[in-house]
Amino acid sequence: MELVQKAPAKINLSLDALYRHQDGEHEWRMVMTAVDLADYVHIQPAATIQVTTDSGFLPEDPRNLAYQAAKALARAAGVTAGARIHIEKHIPVAAGLGGGSSDAAAVLRGLNDLWGLGYSKDKLAAIGLTVDSDVPFCVYSQTALVRGRGEVVQPLGPMPNCWVVLAKPRVSVSTPSILNAIDYSQPLPRPDTGMVIEGIARRDFAQMASGMCNSLEQVTASRHPEITELKHRFLKYGATVAQMSGSGPTVFALCEQQSRAARVYNSMKGFCHEVYLVRPLG
Ligand code: ATP
């Protein structure tokens, strides 16, 4: 018996970093959506928890977020069984696309079925928060406002009709090092989150796009100028909006028309070694 769970990448339509808590964690307000670029997580019954991947770069031990999710769920449910977990990796690693968190969330959903736990998504999200702040969002994997340390996930309904072009430059970014570099004593560029939410509610692409911004973009771009370069290219080739996702370095562009998105995608392929044309999920 094998279960297969799809683990989609996420992008941040808006990311507002509000303040640092005393324990060093951050207070977020961000609108996120899932896109149709996904890992596939294969799960089979086994006596112990084992993780393998088809990627040469990822740990296959307790450092893997999928392993940590399985352990956290087993502990919470008092389960002594294990599982053989194989991750078919398609989402670029350390890219700001939440791949590890999405794998962890897929493991929670899959083991919830395999072990017959019947846990709600809310309960799986609470367990997932102990693994990483993006896991609760990934448990639902639908357009949502995410607040707090990642634990408050409010679904927003489907995105306005649009296409997404992702460009991942060669650099990898360490999320902790970017988060440590946020200087809250200086004003950060901020999204108009209300505008993004209203645009989604009205399915108004232009309104949604007008409120978008990622507060972390200048932090990461000051270390990796190729982010600003990609952004300018996206806009030059006709994207409506271009923005870094998460802590980077992936930059994504949104286009309302498929023909425009295809043109932007083809133009970008000459300048960036990893480019994807995808749609928001749902
Ligand atoms: P973040 O959610 O912090 O924005 P990201 O999308 O930038 O993350 P990931 O691809 O999730 O980046 O990888 C972040 C780190 O997590 C990497 O250093 C990687 O080695 C580690 N990691 C552990 N397990 C996984 C996994 N299953 N998939 C990807 N990365 C993983």
PDB file of C-alpha atoms and ligand atoms in Angstrom:
ATOM      1  CA  MET A   1       0.000   0.000   0.000  1.00  0.00           C
ATOM      2  CA  GLU A   2       1.342   3.424  -0.944  1.00  0.00           C
ATOM      3  CA  LEU A   3      -0.168   6.852  -0.381  1.00  0.00           C
ATOM      4  CA  VAL A   4       0.935   9.780  -2.533  1.00  0.00           C
ATOM      5  CA  GLN A   5       0.487  13.344  -1.330  1.00  0.00           C
ATOM      6  CA  LYS A   6       1.040  16.401  -3.503  1.00  0.00           C
ATOM      7  CA  ALA A   7       3.143  19.071  -1.763  1.00  0.00           C
ATOM      8  CA  PRO A   8       2.731  22.389  -3.645  1.00  0.00           C
ATOM      9  CA  ALA A   9       5.085  25.359  -3.507  1.00  0.00           C
ATOM     10  CA  LYS A  10       3.854  28.636  -2.000  1.00  0.00           C
ATOM     11  CA  ILE A  11       4.429  32.250  -2.966  1.00  0.00           C
ATOM     12  CA  ASN A  12       3.993  35.354  -0.811  1.00  0.00           C
ATOM     13  CA  LEU A  13       1.676  37.852  -2.494  1.00  0.00           C
ATOM     14  CA  SER A  14       2.405  40.089   0.470  1.00  0.00           C
ATOM     15  CA  LEU A  15       4.810  39.764   3.365  1.00  0.00           C
ATOM     16  CA  ASP A  16       4.717  42.261   6.220  1.00  0.00           C
ATOM     17  CA  ALA A  17       7.277  41.790   9.006  1.00  0.00           C
ATOM     18  CA  LEU A  18       5.749  43.582  12.014  1.00  0.00           C
ATOM     19  CA  TYR A  19       8.164  43.078  14.922  1.00  0.00           C
ATOM     20  CA  ARG A  20      10.498  40.629  16.620  1.00  0.00           C
ATOM     21  CA  HIS A  21       9.119  38.824  19.687  1.00  0.00           C
ATOM     22  CA  GLN A  22      11.312  38.618  22.812  1.00  0.00           C
ATOM     23  CA  ASP A  23      12.123  34.985  21.998  1.00  0.00           C
ATOM     24  CA  GLY A  24      13.538  36.109  18.609  1.00  0.00           C
ATOM     25  CA  GLU A  25      10.602  34.909  16.489  1.00  0.00           C
ATOM     26  CA  HIS A  26       8.833  37.316  14.130  1.00  0.00           C
ATOM     27  CA  GLU A  27       5.276  38.598  13.972  1.00  0.00           C
ATOM     28  CA  TRP A  28       3.984  38.196  10.395  1.00  0.00           C
ATOM     29  CA  ARG A  29       1.060  39.388   8.339  1.00  0.00           C
ATOM     30  CA  MET A  30       1.209  37.839   4.894  1.00  0.00           C
ATOM     31  CA  VAL A  31      -1.019  36.685   2.063  1.00  0.00           C
ATOM     32  CA  MET A  32       0.117  33.406   0.595  1.00  0.00           C
ATOM     33  CA  THR A  33      -1.091  31.163  -2.181  1.00  0.00           C
ATOM     34  CA  ALA A  34      -0.147  27.700  -3.426  1.00  0.00           C
ATOM     35  CA  VAL A  35       0.999  27.181  -7.016  1.00  0.00           C
ATOM     36  CA  ASP A  36       1.073  24.194  -9.316  1.00  0.00           C
ATOM     37  CA  LEU A  37       4.769  23.369  -8.878  1.00  0.00           C
ATOM     38  CA  ALA A  38       4.883  20.483  -6.448  1.00  0.00           C
ATOM     39  CA  ASP A  39       6.897  17.771  -4.759  1.00  0.00           C
ATOM     40  CA  TYR A  40       5.258  14.354  -4.426  1.00  0.00           C
ATOM     41  CA  VAL A  41       5.540  12.562  -1.098  1.00  0.00           C
ATOM     42  CA  HIS A  42       5.187   8.757  -1.245  1.00  0.00           C
ATOM     43  CA  ILE A  43       4.294   7.073   2.053  1.00  0.00           C
ATOM     44  CA  GLN A  44       4.267   3.351   2.899  1.00  0.00           C
ATOM     45  CA  PRO A  45       3.809   1.526   6.210  1.00  0.00           C
ATOM     46  CA  ALA A  46       7.048   0.557   8.002  1.00  0.00           C
ATOM     47  CA  ALA A  47       8.273  -0.234  11.502  1.00  0.00           C
ATOM     48  CA  THR A  48      10.374   2.927  11.848  1.00  0.00           C
ATOM     49  CA  ILE A  49      10.352   6.403  10.309  1.00  0.00           C
ATOM     50  CA  GLN A  50      12.647   6.518   7.259  1.00  0.00           C
ATOM     51  CA  VAL A  51      13.060   9.368   4.762  1.00  0.00           C
ATOM     52  CA  THR A  52      14.639   9.216   1.312  1.00  0.00           C
ATOM     53  CA  THR A  53      14.661  11.771  -1.514  1.00  0.00           C
ATOM     54  CA  ASP A  54      15.665  11.838  -5.167  1.00  0.00           C
ATOM     55  CA  SER A  55      17.594  15.068  -4.507  1.00  0.00           C
ATOM     56  CA  GLY A  56      21.327  14.925  -3.914  1.00  0.00           C
ATOM     57  CA  PHE A  57      21.196  17.979  -1.652  1.00  0.00           C
ATOM     58  CA  LEU A  58      18.756  17.089   1.088  1.00  0.00           C
ATOM     59  CA  PRO A  59      19.379  15.290   4.386  1.00  0.00           C
ATOM     60  CA  GLU A  60      17.700  11.867   4.729  1.00  0.00           C
ATOM     61  CA  ASP A  61      17.735  11.930   8.519  1.00  0.00           C
ATOM     62  CA  PRO A  62      16.151  13.869  11.435  1.00  0.00           C
ATOM     63  CA  ARG A  63      17.240  17.158   9.816  1.00  0.00           C
ATOM     64  CA  ASN A  64      14.670  16.604   7.060  1.00  0.00           C
ATOM     65  CA  LEU A  65      11.460  18.535   7.812  1.00  0.00           C
ATOM     66  CA  ALA A  66       9.421  15.557   6.562  1.00  0.00           C
ATOM     67  CA  TYR A  67      11.081  13.358   9.191  1.00  0.00           C
ATOM     68  CA  GLN A  68      10.446  15.984  11.887  1.00  0.00           C
ATOM     69  CA  ALA A  69       6.759  16.182  10.911  1.00  0.00           C
ATOM     70  CA  ALA A  70       6.371  12.391  11.115  1.00  0.00           C
ATOM     71  CA  LYS A  71       8.018  12.335  14.557  1.00  0.00           C
ATOM     72  CA  ALA A  72       5.893  15.230  15.821  1.00  0.00           C
ATOM     73  CA  LEU A  73       2.673  13.535  14.667  1.00  0.00           C
ATOM     74  CA  ALA A  74       3.684  10.137  16.126  1.00  0.00           C
ATOM     75  CA  ARG A  75       4.487  11.809  19.452  1.00  0.00           C
ATOM     76  CA  ALA A  76       1.218  13.792  19.535  1.00  0.00           C
ATOM     77  CA  ALA A  77      -0.879  10.717  18.662  1.00  0.00           C
ATOM     78  CA  GLY A  78       1.071   8.175  20.755  1.00  0.00           C
ATOM     79  CA  VAL A  79       1.702   6.106  17.603  1.00  0.00           C
ATOM     80  CA  THR A  80       4.572   3.601  17.731  1.00  0.00           C
ATOM     81  CA  ALA A  81       4.371   2.589  14.051  1.00  0.00           C
ATOM     82  CA  GLY A  82       6.719   4.153  11.506  1.00  0.00           C
ATOM     83  CA  ALA A  83       6.531   4.946   7.805  1.00  0.00           C
ATOM     84  CA  ARG A  84       8.752   4.844   4.750  1.00  0.00           C
ATOM     85  CA  ILE A  85       8.640   8.348   3.237  1.00  0.00           C
ATOM     86  CA  HIS A  86      10.092   9.110  -0.197  1.00  0.00           C
ATOM     87  CA  ILE A  87      10.193  12.701  -1.450  1.00  0.00           C
ATOM     88  CA  GLU A  88      10.112  13.246  -5.200  1.00  0.00           C
ATOM     89  CA  LYS A  89      11.584  16.744  -5.317  1.00  0.00           C
ATOM     90  CA  HIS A  90      10.524  19.304  -7.930  1.00  0.00           C
ATOM     91  CA  ILE A  91      10.461  22.531  -5.862  1.00  0.00           C
ATOM     92  CA  PRO A  92      13.857  24.274  -5.787  1.00  0.00           C
ATOM     93  CA  VAL A  93      15.485  24.019  -2.337  1.00  0.00           C
ATOM     94  CA  ALA A  94      16.164  27.057  -0.110  1.00  0.00           C
ATOM     95  CA  ALA A  95      14.365  29.200  -2.670  1.00  0.00           C
ATOM     96  CA  GLY A  96      11.637  30.981  -0.674  1.00  0.00           C
ATOM     97  CA  LEU A  97       9.023  28.601  -2.079  1.00  0.00           C
ATOM     98  CA  GLY A  98       8.384  26.673   1.143  1.00  0.00           C
ATOM     99  CA  GLY A  99       9.336  23.267  -0.266  1.00  0.00           C
ATOM    100  CA  GLY A 100      10.477  21.746   3.014  1.00  0.00           C
ATOM    101  CA  SER A 101       7.404  23.027   4.858  1.00  0.00           C
ATOM    102  CA  SER A 102       5.128  21.685   2.151  1.00  0.00           C
ATOM    103  CA  ASP A 103       6.770  18.244   2.338  1.00  0.00           C
ATOM    104  CA  ALA A 104       6.259  18.325   6.125  1.00  0.00           C
ATOM    105  CA  ALA A 105       2.585  19.247   5.691  1.00  0.00           C
ATOM    106  CA  ALA A 106       2.110  16.478   3.112  1.00  0.00           C
ATOM    107  CA  VAL A 107       3.573  13.978   5.593  1.00  0.00           C
ATOM    108  CA  LEU A 108       1.098  15.154   8.265  1.00  0.00           C
ATOM    109  CA  ARG A 109      -1.866  14.734   5.886  1.00  0.00           C
ATOM    110  CA  GLY A 110      -0.617  11.388   4.587  1.00  0.00           C
ATOM    111  CA  LEU A 111       0.192   9.852   7.981  1.00  0.00           C
ATOM    112  CA  ASN A 112      -3.132  11.128   9.337  1.00  0.00           C
ATOM    113  CA  ASP A 113      -4.713   8.797   6.740  1.00  0.00           C
ATOM    114  CA  LEU A 114      -2.195   5.935   7.013  1.00  0.00           C
ATOM    115  CA  TRP A 115      -2.434   5.779  10.796  1.00  0.00           C
ATOM    116  CA  GLY A 116      -6.239   6.364  10.763  1.00  0.00           C
ATOM    117  CA  LEU A 117      -6.023   9.291  13.202  1.00  0.00           C
ATOM    118  CA  GLY A 118      -8.918  11.373  11.867  1.00  0.00           C
ATOM    119  CA  TYR A 119      -7.270  14.629  12.972  1.00  0.00           C
ATOM    120  CA  SER A 120      -8.714  17.888  11.616  1.00  0.00           C
ATOM    121  CA  LYS A 121      -6.571  20.206   9.484  1.00  0.00           C
ATOM    122  CA  ASP A 122      -6.536  22.651  12.417  1.00  0.00           C
ATOM    123  CA  LYS A 123      -4.991  19.988  14.627  1.00  0.00           C
ATOM    124  CA  LEU A 124      -2.444  18.975  11.974  1.00  0.00           C
ATOM    125  CA  ALA A 125      -1.569  22.665  11.514  1.00  0.00           C
ATOM    126  CA  ALA A 126      -0.941  23.082  15.253  1.00  0.00           C
ATOM    127  CA  ILE A 127       1.393  20.068  15.218  1.00  0.00           C
ATOM    128  CA  GLY A 128       3.057  21.399  12.050  1.00  0.00           C
ATOM    129  CA  LEU A 129       3.833  24.735  13.713  1.00  0.00           C
ATOM    130  CA  THR A 130       6.327  22.911  15.957  1.00  0.00           C
ATOM    131  CA  VAL A 131       8.267  21.969  12.790  1.00  0.00           C
ATOM    132  CA  ASP A 132       8.307  25.298  10.882  1.00  0.00           C
ATOM    133  CA  SER A 133       6.246  28.496  10.737  1.00  0.00           C
ATOM    134  CA  ASP A 134       5.124  27.856   7.105  1.00  0.00           C
ATOM    135  CA  VAL A 135       3.774  24.342   7.821  1.00  0.00           C
ATOM    136  CA  PRO A 136       0.322  25.455   9.067  1.00  0.00           C
ATOM    137  CA  PHE A 137      -0.307  27.316   5.780  1.00  0.00           C
ATOM    138  CA  CYS A 138       0.919  24.293   3.800  1.00  0.00           C
ATOM    139  CA  VAL A 139      -1.490  21.957   5.638  1.00  0.00           C
ATOM    140  CA  TYR A 140      -4.363  23.900   3.988  1.00  0.00           C
ATOM    141  CA  SER A 141      -2.440  24.880   0.797  1.00  0.00           C
ATOM    142  CA  GLN A 142      -5.007  27.431  -0.300  1.00  0.00           C
ATOM    143  CA  THR A 143      -4.910  31.225  -0.621  1.00  0.00           C
ATOM    144  CA  ALA A 144      -4.877  32.590   2.917  1.00  0.00           C
ATOM    145  CA  LEU A 145      -3.976  35.430   5.253  1.00  0.00           C
ATOM    146  CA  VAL A 146      -1.314  34.119   7.635  1.00  0.00           C
ATOM    147  CA  ARG A 147      -0.643  35.953  10.902  1.00  0.00           C
ATOM    148  CA  GLY A 148       1.191  35.596  14.183  1.00  0.00           C
ATOM    149  CA  ARG A 149       4.195  33.316  14.014  1.00  0.00           C
ATOM    150  CA  GLY A 150       2.447  31.422  11.223  1.00  0.00           C
ATOM    151  CA  GLU A 151      -0.222  29.801  13.392  1.00  0.00           C
ATOM    152  CA  VAL A 152      -3.239  31.894  12.301  1.00  0.00           C
ATOM    153  CA  VAL A 153      -4.358  30.806   8.817  1.00  0.00           C
ATOM    154  CA  GLN A 154      -7.507  32.458   7.430  1.00  0.00           C
ATOM    155  CA  PRO A 155      -8.581  31.132   3.988  1.00  0.00           C
ATOM    156  CA  LEU A 156      -9.420  33.927   1.526  1.00  0.00           C
ATOM    157  CA  GLY A 157     -11.124  32.135  -1.349  1.00  0.00           C
ATOM    158  CA  PRO A 158      -9.699  31.584  -4.831  1.00  0.00           C
ATOM    159  CA  MET A 159      -7.226  33.949  -6.512  1.00  0.00           C
ATOM    160  CA  PRO A 160      -8.306  36.218  -9.362  1.00  0.00           C
ATOM    161  CA  ASN A 161      -7.595  34.526 -12.684  1.00  0.00           C
ATOM    162  CA  CYS A 162      -3.851  34.835 -13.378  1.00  0.00           C
ATOM    163  CA  TRP A 163      -0.595  33.112 -14.352  1.00  0.00           C
ATOM    164  CA  VAL A 164       2.623  32.940 -12.376  1.00  0.00           C
ATOM    165  CA  VAL A 165       6.174  32.922 -13.757  1.00  0.00           C
ATOM    166  CA  LEU A 166       8.846  31.870 -11.240  1.00  0.00           C
ATOM    167  CA  ALA A 167      12.546  32.646 -11.708  1.00  0.00           C
ATOM    168  CA  LYS A 168      15.026  31.037  -9.308  1.00  0.00           C
ATOM    169  CA  PRO A 169      18.559  32.478  -9.575  1.00  0.00           C
ATOM    170  CA  ARG A 170      21.527  30.209  -8.865  1.00  0.00           C
ATOM    171  CA  VAL A 171      22.053  31.465  -5.314  1.00  0.00           C
ATOM    172  CA  SER A 172      20.518  29.696  -2.311  1.00  0.00           C
ATOM    173  CA  VAL A 173      19.385  31.759   0.648  1.00  0.00           C
ATOM    174  CA  SER A 174      19.449  30.820   4.318  1.00  0.00           C
ATOM    175  CA  THR A 175      16.132  31.967   5.801  1.00  0.00           C
ATOM    176  CA  PRO A 176      17.521  32.365   9.380  1.00  0.00           C
ATOM    177  CA  SER A 177      20.337  34.619   8.188  1.00  0.00           C
ATOM    178  CA  ILE A 178      17.870  36.912   6.334  1.00  0.00           C
ATOM    179  CA  LEU A 179      15.485  37.000   9.311  1.00  0.00           C
ATOM    180  CA  ASN A 180      18.373  37.889  11.647  1.00  0.00           C
ATOM    181  CA  ALA A 181      19.290  40.792   9.374  1.00  0.00           C
ATOM    182  CA  ILE A 182      15.875  42.531   9.603  1.00  0.00           C
ATOM    183  CA  ASP A 183      16.381  45.936  11.211  1.00  0.00           C
ATOM    184  CA  TYR A 184      13.073  46.952  12.789  1.00  0.00           C
ATOM    185  CA  SER A 185      14.497  50.327  13.876  1.00  0.00           C
ATOM    186  CA  GLN A 186      14.382  51.424  10.208  1.00  0.00           C
ATOM    187  CA  PRO A 187      11.116  51.716   8.237  1.00  0.00           C
ATOM    188  CA  LEU A 188      10.617  48.666   6.000  1.00  0.00           C
ATOM    189  CA  PRO A 189       8.688  48.818   2.724  1.00  0.00           C
ATOM    190  CA  ARG A 190       5.239  47.471   3.524  1.00  0.00           C
ATOM    191  CA  PRO A 191       2.401  45.930   1.534  1.00  0.00           C
ATOM    192  CA  ASP A 192      -1.175  47.185   1.620  1.00  0.00           C
ATOM    193  CA  THR A 193      -2.470  43.872   2.924  1.00  0.00           C
ATOM    194  CA  GLY A 194      -6.082  45.111   3.032  1.00  0.00           C
ATOM    195  CA  MET A 195      -5.885  45.947  -0.680  1.00  0.00           C
ATOM    196  CA  VAL A 196      -4.538  42.477  -1.515  1.00  0.00           C
ATOM    197  CA  ILE A 197      -7.302  40.817   0.513  1.00  0.00           C
ATOM    198  CA  GLU A 198     -10.030  42.980  -1.039  1.00  0.00           C
ATOM    199  CA  GLY A 199      -8.675  42.344  -4.539  1.00  0.00           C
ATOM    200  CA  ILE A 200      -8.875  38.605  -3.918  1.00  0.00           C
ATOM    201  CA  ALA A 201     -12.395  38.874  -2.447  1.00  0.00           C
ATOM    202  CA  ARG A 202     -13.570  40.795  -5.541  1.00  0.00           C
ATOM    203  CA  ARG A 203     -11.462  38.646  -7.862  1.00  0.00           C
ATOM    204  CA  ASP A 204      -9.964  41.929  -9.076  1.00  0.00           C
ATOM    205  CA  PHE A 205      -6.447  41.178 -10.343  1.00  0.00           C
ATOM    206  CA  ALA A 206      -5.341  44.835 -10.654  1.00  0.00           C
ATOM    207  CA  GLN A 207      -6.503  45.692  -7.146  1.00  0.00           C
ATOM    208  CA  MET A 208      -4.765  42.654  -5.662  1.00  0.00           C
ATOM    209  CA  ALA A 209      -1.535  43.468  -7.531  1.00  0.00           C
ATOM    210  CA  SER A 210      -1.590  47.124  -6.414  1.00  0.00           C
ATOM    211  CA  GLY A 211      -1.264  46.162  -2.727  1.00  0.00           C
ATOM    212  CA  MET A 212       1.563  43.624  -3.130  1.00  0.00           C
ATOM    213  CA  CYS A 213       5.004  44.041  -1.518  1.00  0.00           C
ATOM    214  CA  ASN A 214       7.512  41.884   0.352  1.00  0.00           C
ATOM    215  CA  SER A 215       9.185  43.592   3.340  1.00  0.00           C
ATOM    216  CA  LEU A 216      12.142  41.195   3.146  1.00  0.00           C
ATOM    217  CA  GLU A 217      12.978  41.903  -0.474  1.00  0.00           C
ATOM    218  CA  GLN A 218      15.455  44.721   0.156  1.00  0.00           C
ATOM    219  CA  VAL A 219      17.192  42.673   2.892  1.00  0.00           C
ATOM    220  CA  THR A 220      17.879  39.752   0.541  1.00  0.00           C
ATOM    221  CA  ALA A 221      18.436  41.914  -2.576  1.00  0.00           C
ATOM    222  CA  SER A 222      21.157  43.914  -0.787  1.00  0.00           C
ATOM    223  CA  ARG A 223      23.147  40.630  -0.636  1.00  0.00           C
ATOM    224  CA  HIS A 224      22.040  39.257  -3.999  1.00  0.00           C
ATOM    225  CA  PRO A 225      21.622  42.018  -6.619  1.00  0.00           C
ATOM    226  CA  GLU A 226      20.409  39.474  -9.189  1.00  0.00           C
ATOM    227  CA  ILE A 227      17.015  39.651  -7.424  1.00  0.00           C
ATOM    228  CA  THR A 228      16.551  43.306  -8.433  1.00  0.00           C
ATOM    229  CA  GLU A 229      17.852  42.496 -11.912  1.00  0.00           C
ATOM    230  CA  LEU A 230      15.280  39.693 -12.352  1.00  0.00           C
ATOM    231  CA  LYS A 231      12.513  41.944 -11.104  1.00  0.00           C
ATOM    232  CA  HIS A 232      13.353  44.666 -13.607  1.00  0.00           C
ATOM    233  CA  ARG A 233      13.516  42.149 -16.433  1.00  0.00           C
ATOM    234  CA  PHE A 234      10.096  40.731 -15.528  1.00  0.00           C
ATOM    235  CA  LEU A 235       8.551  44.207 -15.648  1.00  0.00           C
ATOM    236  CA  LYS A 236      10.379  45.062 -18.879  1.00  0.00           C
ATOM    237  CA  TYR A 237       9.003  41.918 -20.532  1.00  0.00           C
ATOM    238  CA  GLY A 238       5.443  42.899 -19.607  1.00  0.00           C
ATOM    239  CA  ALA A 239       4.568  41.360 -16.219  1.00  0.00           C
ATOM    240  CA  THR A 240       2.008  43.341 -14.223  1.00  0.00           C
ATOM    241  CA  VAL A 241       3.882  42.849 -10.974  1.00  0.00           C
ATOM    242  CA  ALA A 242       7.156  41.148  -9.945  1.00  0.00           C
ATOM    243  CA  GLN A 243       8.222  40.363  -6.401  1.00  0.00           C
ATOM    244  CA  MET A 244      10.516  38.146  -4.348  1.00  0.00           C
ATOM    245  CA  SER A 245       8.847  35.211  -2.551  1.00  0.00           C
ATOM    246  CA  GLY A 246       9.476  34.578   1.169  1.00  0.00           C
ATOM    247  CA  SER A 247      13.089  35.277   2.133  1.00  0.00           C
ATOM    248  CA  GLY A 248      14.132  34.663  -1.490  1.00  0.00           C
ATOM    249  CA  PRO A 249      15.845  34.351  -3.779  1.00  0.00           C
ATOM    250  CA  THR A 250      13.012  33.266  -6.145  1.00  0.00           C
ATOM    251  CA  VAL A 251      11.299  36.170  -7.892  1.00  0.00           C
ATOM    252  CA  PHE A 252       7.812  35.644  -9.327  1.00  0.00           C
ATOM    253  CA  ALA A 253       5.749  37.648 -11.772  1.00  0.00           C
ATOM    254  CA  LEU A 254       1.984  37.728 -12.243  1.00  0.00           C
ATOM    255  CA  CYS A 255       0.180  38.193 -15.558  1.00  0.00           C
ATOM    256  CA  GLU A 256      -3.564  38.188 -16.133  1.00  0.00           C
ATOM    257  CA  GLN A 257      -3.347  36.810 -19.674  1.00  0.00           C
ATOM    258  CA  GLN A 258      -1.848  33.422 -20.555  1.00  0.00           C
ATOM    259  CA  SER A 259      -0.305  34.799 -23.793  1.00  0.00           C
ATOM    260  CA  ARG A 260       1.485  37.561 -21.847  1.00  0.00           C
ATOM    261  CA  ALA A 261       2.725  35.055 -19.256  1.00  0.00           C
ATOM    262  CA  ALA A 262       4.057  32.771 -22.000  1.00  0.00           C
ATOM    263  CA  ARG A 263       5.941  35.695 -23.540  1.00  0.00           C
ATOM    264  CA  VAL A 264       7.427  36.683 -20.178  1.00  0.00           C
ATOM    265  CA  TYR A 265       8.374  33.040 -19.494  1.00  0.00           C
ATOM    266  CA  ASN A 266      10.118  32.645 -22.869  1.00  0.00           C
ATOM    267  CA  SER A 267      11.988  35.940 -22.479  1.00  0.00           C
ATOM    268  CA  MET A 268      13.198  35.073 -18.971  1.00  0.00           C
ATOM    269  CA  LYS A 269      14.540  31.652 -19.984  1.00  0.00           C
ATOM    270  CA  GLY A 270      17.556  33.335 -21.575  1.00  0.00           C
ATOM    271  CA  PHE A 271      18.557  35.032 -18.329  1.00  0.00           C
ATOM    272  CA  CYS A 272      17.804  32.626 -15.532  1.00  0.00           C
ATOM    273  CA  HIS A 273      18.656  28.940 -15.304  1.00  0.00           C
ATOM    274  CA  GLU A 274      15.407  27.894 -13.586  1.00  0.00           C
ATOM    275  CA  VAL A 275      12.140  29.390 -14.845  1.00  0.00           C
ATOM    276  CA  TYR A 276       8.641  27.930 -14.406  1.00  0.00           C
ATOM    277  CA  LEU A 277       5.238  28.905 -15.789  1.00  0.00           C
ATOM    278  CA  VAL A 278       2.521  27.807 -13.366  1.00  0.00           C
ATOM    279  CA  ARG A 279      -0.977  28.664 -12.149  1.00  0.00           C
ATOM    280  CA  PRO A 280      -2.228  29.319  -8.644  1.00  0.00           C
ATOM    281  CA  LEU A 281      -3.944  26.188  -7.283  1.00  0.00           C
ATOM    282  CA  GLY A 282      -7.721  26.167  -6.930  1.00  0.00           C
TER     283      GLY A 282
HETATM  284  P1  ATP B   1      11.318  28.776   4.050  1.00  0.00           P
HETATM  285  O1  ATP B   1      10.060  28.035   4.408  1.00  0.00           O
HETATM  286  O2  ATP B   1      12.228  28.955   5.218  1.00  0.00           O
HETATM  287  O3  ATP B   1      11.086  30.024   3.231  1.00  0.00           O
HETATM  288  P2  ATP B   1      12.604  27.762   1.693  1.00  0.00           P
HETATM  289  O4  ATP B   1      11.454  27.594   0.798  1.00  0.00           O
HETATM  290  O5  ATP B   1      13.448  28.978   1.433  1.00  0.00           O
HETATM  291  O6  ATP B   1      12.138  27.753   3.179  1.00  0.00           O
HETATM  292  P3  ATP B   1      13.298  24.968   1.744  1.00  0.00           P
HETATM  293  O7  ATP B   1      13.382  24.405   0.373  1.00  0.00           O
HETATM  294  O8  ATP B   1      12.120  24.628   2.556  1.00  0.00           O
HETATM  295  O9  ATP B   1      13.537  26.528   1.650  1.00  0.00           O
HETATM  296  O10 ATP B   1      14.676  24.577   2.511  1.00  0.00           O
HETATM  297  C1  ATP B   1      15.099  25.246   3.657  1.00  0.00           C
HETATM  298  C2  ATP B   1      16.116  24.370   4.393  1.00  0.00           C
HETATM  299  O11 ATP B   1      15.453  23.239   4.927  1.00  0.00           O
HETATM  300  C3  ATP B   1      17.247  23.857   3.511  1.00  0.00           C
HETATM  301  O12 ATP B   1      18.463  24.174   4.144  1.00  0.00           O
HETATM  302  C4  ATP B   1      17.079  22.347   3.479  1.00  0.00           C
HETATM  303  O13 ATP B   1      18.297  21.637   3.585  1.00  0.00           O
HETATM  304  C5  ATP B   1      16.212  22.055   4.711  1.00  0.00           C
HETATM  305  N1  ATP B   1      15.261  20.953   4.473  1.00  0.00           N
HETATM  306  C6  ATP B   1      14.958  19.991   5.334  1.00  0.00           C
HETATM  307  N2  ATP B   1      14.040  19.158   4.817  1.00  0.00           N
HETATM  308  C7  ATP B   1      13.749  19.596   3.596  1.00  0.00           C
HETATM  309  C8  ATP B   1      12.865  19.145   2.580  1.00  0.00           C
HETATM  310  N3  ATP B   1      12.108  18.065   2.707  1.00  0.00           N
HETATM  311  N4  ATP B   1      12.809  19.874   1.447  1.00  0.00           N
HETATM  312  C9  ATP B   1      13.555  21.013   1.302  1.00  0.00           C
HETATM  313  N5  ATP B   1      14.409  21.460   2.236  1.00  0.00           N
HETATM  314  C10 ATP B   1      14.506  20.772   3.379  1.00  0.00           C
END
